[in-house]
Short mmCIF file of C-alpha atoms in Angstrom, two decimals:
data_model
loop_
_atom_site.label_atom_id
_atom_site.label_comp_id
_atom_site.label_asym_id
_atom_site.label_seq_id
_atom_site.Cartn_x
_atom_site.Cartn_y
_atom_site.Cartn_z
CA UNK A 24 142.39 88.69 111.32
CA UNK A 25 141.93 89.10 107.56
CA UNK A 26 137.64 89.18 106.09
CA UNK A 27 136.67 86.08 104.11
CA UNK A 28 134.35 88.91 102.83
CA UNK A 29 134.03 92.78 101.93
CA UNK A 30 132.35 95.12 104.27
CA UNK A 31 130.26 97.72 104.01
CA UNK A 32 129.44 99.90 107.50
CA UNK A 33 126.22 102.14 107.57
CA UNK A 34 127.10 105.00 109.92
CA UNK A 35 124.66 107.49 110.77
CA UNK A 36 121.59 108.63 112.53
CA UNK A 37 117.94 107.29 113.18
CA UNK A 38 117.49 107.27 109.57
CA UNK A 39 120.37 104.85 109.32
CA UNK A 40 119.16 102.73 112.40
CA UNK A 41 115.63 102.34 111.08
CA UNK A 42 117.41 101.04 107.63
CA UNK A 43 117.35 97.33 108.99
CA UNK A 44 113.58 97.59 109.53
CA UNK A 45 110.86 96.02 107.27
CA UNK A 46 111.09 97.95 103.91
CA UNK A 47 114.71 99.55 104.66
CA UNK A 48 117.44 100.06 102.58
CA UNK A 49 119.85 98.83 104.64
CA UNK A 50 118.20 95.45 105.05
CA UNK A 51 117.49 95.61 101.37
CA UNK A 52 120.97 96.30 101.38
CA UNK A 53 121.95 93.24 102.94
CA UNK A 54 119.75 91.15 100.78
CA UNK A 55 121.65 92.03 98.01
CA UNK A 56 125.01 91.71 98.93
CA UNK A 57 123.74 88.49 101.05
CA UNK A 58 126.13 86.27 99.97
CA UNK A 59 129.00 89.00 98.74
CA UNK A 60 129.47 91.50 101.37
CA UNK A 61 128.86 91.75 105.07
CA UNK A 62 126.67 95.15 105.72
CA UNK A 63 127.09 96.64 108.97
CA UNK A 64 124.97 98.66 110.69
CA UNK A 65 125.68 101.73 113.24
CA UNK A 66 123.00 103.91 113.11
CA UNK A 67 122.27 105.98 116.20
CA UNK A 68 119.41 107.51 116.52
CA UNK A 69 119.07 111.57 117.71
CA UNK A 70 122.40 111.61 116.86
CA UNK A 71 124.76 114.57 114.77
CA UNK A 72 128.14 114.86 113.78
CA UNK A 73 129.39 115.88 116.90
CA UNK A 74 128.37 113.68 118.90
CA UNK A 75 128.87 110.90 115.65
CA UNK A 76 133.06 112.46 116.53
CA UNK A 77 133.12 110.90 119.85
CA UNK A 78 132.19 107.24 118.53
CA UNK A 79 134.50 107.53 115.42
CA UNK A 80 137.37 105.78 117.58
CA UNK A 81 135.68 103.16 118.54
CA UNK A 82 132.94 102.58 115.63
CA UNK A 83 136.73 102.63 113.41
CA UNK A 84 140.04 101.71 115.20
CA UNK A 85 142.67 101.13 113.27
CA UNK A 86 142.39 97.66 111.84
CA UNK A 87 144.34 95.53 109.50
CA UNK A 88 141.29 95.09 107.72
CA UNK A 89 139.29 98.20 107.67
CA UNK A 90 135.96 98.51 106.06
CA UNK A 91 135.73 98.40 102.30
CA UNK A 92 132.80 101.05 101.66
CA UNK A 93 131.24 103.19 104.56
CA UNK A 94 128.12 105.39 104.42
CA UNK A 95 128.19 108.95 106.18
CA UNK A 96 124.64 109.56 106.79
CA UNK A 97 124.50 113.00 109.28
CA UNK A 98 122.63 116.81 109.07
CA UNK A 99 118.63 115.74 109.72
CA UNK A 100 119.14 116.63 113.41
CA UNK A 101 122.58 118.93 113.03
CA UNK A 102 119.96 121.02 110.92
CA UNK A 103 117.86 121.48 114.05
CA UNK A 104 117.51 124.88 114.95
CA UNK A 105 119.21 126.95 117.91
CA UNK A 106 116.02 127.50 119.66
CA UNK A 107 114.20 125.39 123.00
CA UNK A 108 113.25 122.54 121.23
CA UNK A 109 116.13 122.55 118.84
CA UNK A 110 119.44 123.36 120.26
CA UNK A 111 119.99 120.04 121.70
CA UNK A 112 120.50 118.18 118.31
CA UNK A 113 121.71 121.74 116.49
CA UNK A 114 125.49 121.91 115.22
CA UNK A 115 125.92 125.39 113.90
CA UNK A 116 126.58 125.35 109.92
CA UNK A 117 130.68 125.62 109.86
CA UNK A 118 131.15 123.06 112.85
CA UNK A 119 128.81 120.28 110.57
CA UNK A 120 131.18 120.65 107.50
CA UNK A 121 134.08 120.58 109.51
CA UNK A 122 132.89 117.59 111.39
CA UNK A 123 131.85 115.70 108.27
CA UNK A 124 135.58 116.37 106.99
CA UNK A 125 137.05 114.77 110.18
CA UNK A 126 134.73 111.49 110.28
CA UNK A 127 135.89 111.05 106.25
CA UNK A 128 139.67 111.97 107.16
CA UNK A 129 139.33 109.41 110.02
CA UNK A 130 138.23 106.30 107.81
CA UNK A 131 140.68 107.45 105.03
CA UNK A 132 143.44 107.48 107.30
CA UNK A 133 143.38 103.62 107.97
CA UNK A 134 142.48 102.62 104.71
CA UNK A 135 143.18 104.76 101.40
CA UNK A 136 141.18 102.27 99.28
CA UNK A 137 137.69 102.58 101.60
CA UNK A 138 134.94 104.13 99.83
CA UNK A 139 132.69 106.68 101.77
CA UNK A 140 129.64 107.79 100.85
CA UNK A 141 128.38 110.44 102.22
CA UNK A 142 124.43 111.11 101.65
CA UNK A 143 122.90 114.79 102.35
CA UNK A 144 119.99 114.77 104.78
CA UNK A 145 116.48 114.35 103.34
CA UNK A 146 114.24 117.30 102.68
CA UNK A 147 111.86 118.09 105.45
CA UNK A 148 107.90 118.42 105.37
CA UNK A 149 107.53 121.53 107.77
CA UNK A 150 103.62 120.71 108.43
CA UNK A 151 104.17 117.08 108.85
CA UNK A 152 106.65 117.59 111.21
CA UNK A 153 105.29 120.08 113.37
CA UNK A 154 101.55 118.19 112.90
CA UNK A 155 103.85 114.86 114.39
CA UNK A 156 105.49 116.84 117.38
CA UNK A 157 102.41 117.98 118.05
CA UNK A 158 100.64 114.40 118.48
CA UNK A 159 103.08 113.30 120.02
CA UNK A 160 104.89 115.34 122.03
CA UNK A 161 102.19 117.41 122.90
CA UNK A 162 103.91 120.46 121.70
CA UNK A 163 101.47 123.76 121.74
CA UNK A 164 100.26 125.44 117.84
CA UNK A 165 102.20 128.48 119.17
CA UNK A 166 105.65 126.34 120.01
CA UNK A 167 108.42 127.49 117.67
CA UNK A 168 109.84 125.11 115.20
CA UNK A 169 112.68 122.86 115.76
CA UNK A 170 113.05 121.93 112.22
CA UNK A 171 112.45 123.85 108.56
CA UNK A 172 113.37 122.78 105.54
CA UNK A 173 115.17 125.99 104.37
CA UNK A 174 117.72 125.33 106.99
CA UNK A 175 118.14 121.61 106.28
CA UNK A 176 118.80 122.47 102.19
CA UNK A 177 122.14 124.47 103.46
CA UNK A 178 122.76 121.33 105.06
CA UNK A 179 122.51 119.12 102.37
CA UNK A 180 124.90 121.91 100.48
CA UNK A 181 127.38 121.78 102.94
CA UNK A 182 126.98 118.00 103.03
CA UNK A 183 127.81 118.06 99.12
CA UNK A 184 130.87 120.54 99.43
CA UNK A 185 132.23 118.45 101.83
CA UNK A 186 132.22 115.36 99.04
CA UNK A 187 133.81 117.80 96.47
CA UNK A 188 136.33 118.82 98.62
CA UNK A 189 137.12 115.18 99.75
CA UNK A 190 136.98 113.29 96.25
CA UNK A 191 134.07 110.84 97.78
CA UNK A 192 131.02 110.32 96.26
CA UNK A 193 127.41 111.91 97.76
CA UNK A 194 123.97 111.20 97.12
CA UNK A 195 122.21 114.51 96.94
CA UNK A 196 118.85 112.97 99.37
CA UNK A 197 117.46 116.87 99.46
CA UNK A 198 117.10 117.07 95.58
CA UNK A 199 116.16 113.70 94.37
CA UNK A 200 113.03 113.20 96.82
CA UNK A 201 111.83 116.69 95.71
CA UNK A 202 111.97 115.24 91.65
CA UNK A 203 108.84 113.65 92.65
CA UNK A 204 105.81 116.08 92.92
CA UNK A 205 104.20 114.29 96.19
CA UNK A 206 107.67 113.70 97.93
CA UNK A 207 105.95 114.54 101.58
CA UNK A 208 103.72 111.77 100.63
CA UNK A 209 105.69 109.24 99.49
CA UNK A 210 109.35 109.29 100.79
CA UNK A 211 108.32 110.40 104.33
CA UNK A 212 106.24 109.09 107.40
CA UNK A 213 106.55 111.44 109.79
CA UNK A 214 107.74 114.65 107.96
CA UNK A 215 111.33 113.51 109.01
CA UNK A 216 111.70 109.88 108.72
CA UNK A 217 111.13 107.70 105.56
CA UNK A 218 108.64 105.43 104.22
CA UNK A 219 109.15 102.85 102.66
CA UNK A 220 109.14 104.24 99.16
CA UNK A 221 111.97 106.58 100.84
CA UNK A 222 114.10 103.82 101.75
CA UNK A 223 113.41 102.51 98.28
CA UNK A 224 115.07 105.80 97.01
CA UNK A 225 117.85 105.73 99.33
CA UNK A 226 118.42 102.06 98.14
CA UNK A 227 118.48 102.53 94.52
CA UNK A 228 120.71 105.61 95.07
CA UNK A 229 123.34 103.83 97.16
CA UNK A 230 123.27 100.51 94.54
CA UNK A 231 123.55 103.52 91.46
CA UNK A 232 126.81 104.62 93.59
CA UNK A 233 128.23 101.07 93.87
CA UNK A 234 127.46 99.89 90.33
CA UNK A 235 127.86 102.96 88.21
CA UNK A 236 130.82 104.57 90.17
CA UNK A 237 133.06 102.31 91.86
CA UNK A 238 131.96 98.99 89.99
CA UNK A 239 130.87 97.29 93.12
CA UNK A 240 128.09 95.72 91.36
CA UNK A 241 126.61 92.33 93.76
CA UNK A 242 127.09 90.18 90.82
CA UNK A 243 130.65 90.95 89.75
CA UNK A 244 131.86 90.52 93.52
CA UNK A 245 132.77 86.85 94.10
CA UNK A 246 130.20 84.39 95.84
CA UNK A 247 131.27 83.35 99.69
CA UNK A 248 132.10 79.67 99.06
CA UNK A 249 130.35 77.52 96.48
CA UNK A 250 126.99 77.51 95.57
CA UNK A 251 124.97 74.25 96.17
CA UNK A 252 124.59 73.58 93.15
CA UNK A 253 128.31 72.57 92.19
CA UNK A 254 128.70 70.53 95.37
CA UNK A 255 128.50 66.39 94.72
CA UNK A 256 126.57 65.17 97.60
CA UNK A 257 128.36 61.96 97.24
CA UNK A 258 131.70 64.16 97.63
CA UNK A 259 131.28 67.52 98.59
CA UNK A 260 134.56 68.20 99.79
CA UNK A 261 135.42 68.30 96.01
CA UNK A 262 133.70 71.38 95.22
CA UNK A 263 134.82 73.58 98.31
CA UNK A 264 138.56 72.64 97.54
CA UNK A 265 137.71 73.88 93.61
CA UNK A 266 136.69 77.01 95.73
CA UNK A 267 139.23 77.38 97.84
CA UNK A 268 141.60 76.86 94.59
CA UNK A 269 139.91 79.43 92.82
CA UNK A 270 139.08 81.82 95.09
CA UNK A 271 141.31 84.74 96.48
CA UNK A 272 138.21 86.33 98.44
CA UNK A 273 140.47 86.66 101.42
CA UNK A 274 142.47 89.10 100.13
CA UNK A 275 139.32 90.77 97.48
CA UNK A 276 140.44 94.29 96.86
CA UNK A 277 137.01 95.62 95.82
CA UNK A 278 138.17 98.27 93.93
CA UNK A 279 139.65 95.97 91.70
CA UNK A 280 136.35 94.94 90.45
#
């Protein structure tokens, strides 16, 4: 079935899953494109790229109308350390990079015109994350950390390398956050997950990609169905017929905009 509107799929871990909560970057994107595109959430708490590969065919099956934009936002869990508390999530760095390549290739194999946007993991506030684990998971002070920011940095760099090698855009969240002096307090709530401010940064960076690189401005994409001001209440069918005659939404290729 042909799509009425372009589809944006947000694929990732808990940072993506939480993005539709109040103040989330996914919710803000859906609001921005409320009459121009369908924003579809596919976020999975605790997932790494190896587990993402196991559901890839289910999320992105071979379709006659594949999504137009896909964000791929994994790495925060992959970067967990191979210690008792982190090995459940840990994916070795070379494997993480290979997994990202496979995810991008699979999405592109269904449609070369699908735009894939990679997002690096955000930086980790080591101390705040340790305190969060102690308070919520009863971890003792001497317990080994399951994540550290210096390792997350390596995964962020690998994500950028994949983007360059695959010729897809990337949002370097690890670096962008740290351009603000008080980024730990401003952008994170527990050392790992995003505050409203952090969500706003992701939203702004993604909109910049859609606007400046891919020309997917919300104000340039056509609306689905006529605005209420164009509808004559005495003869409403005229406006809808005019929209039908002048709109080609069912066959819109977003790369034309």
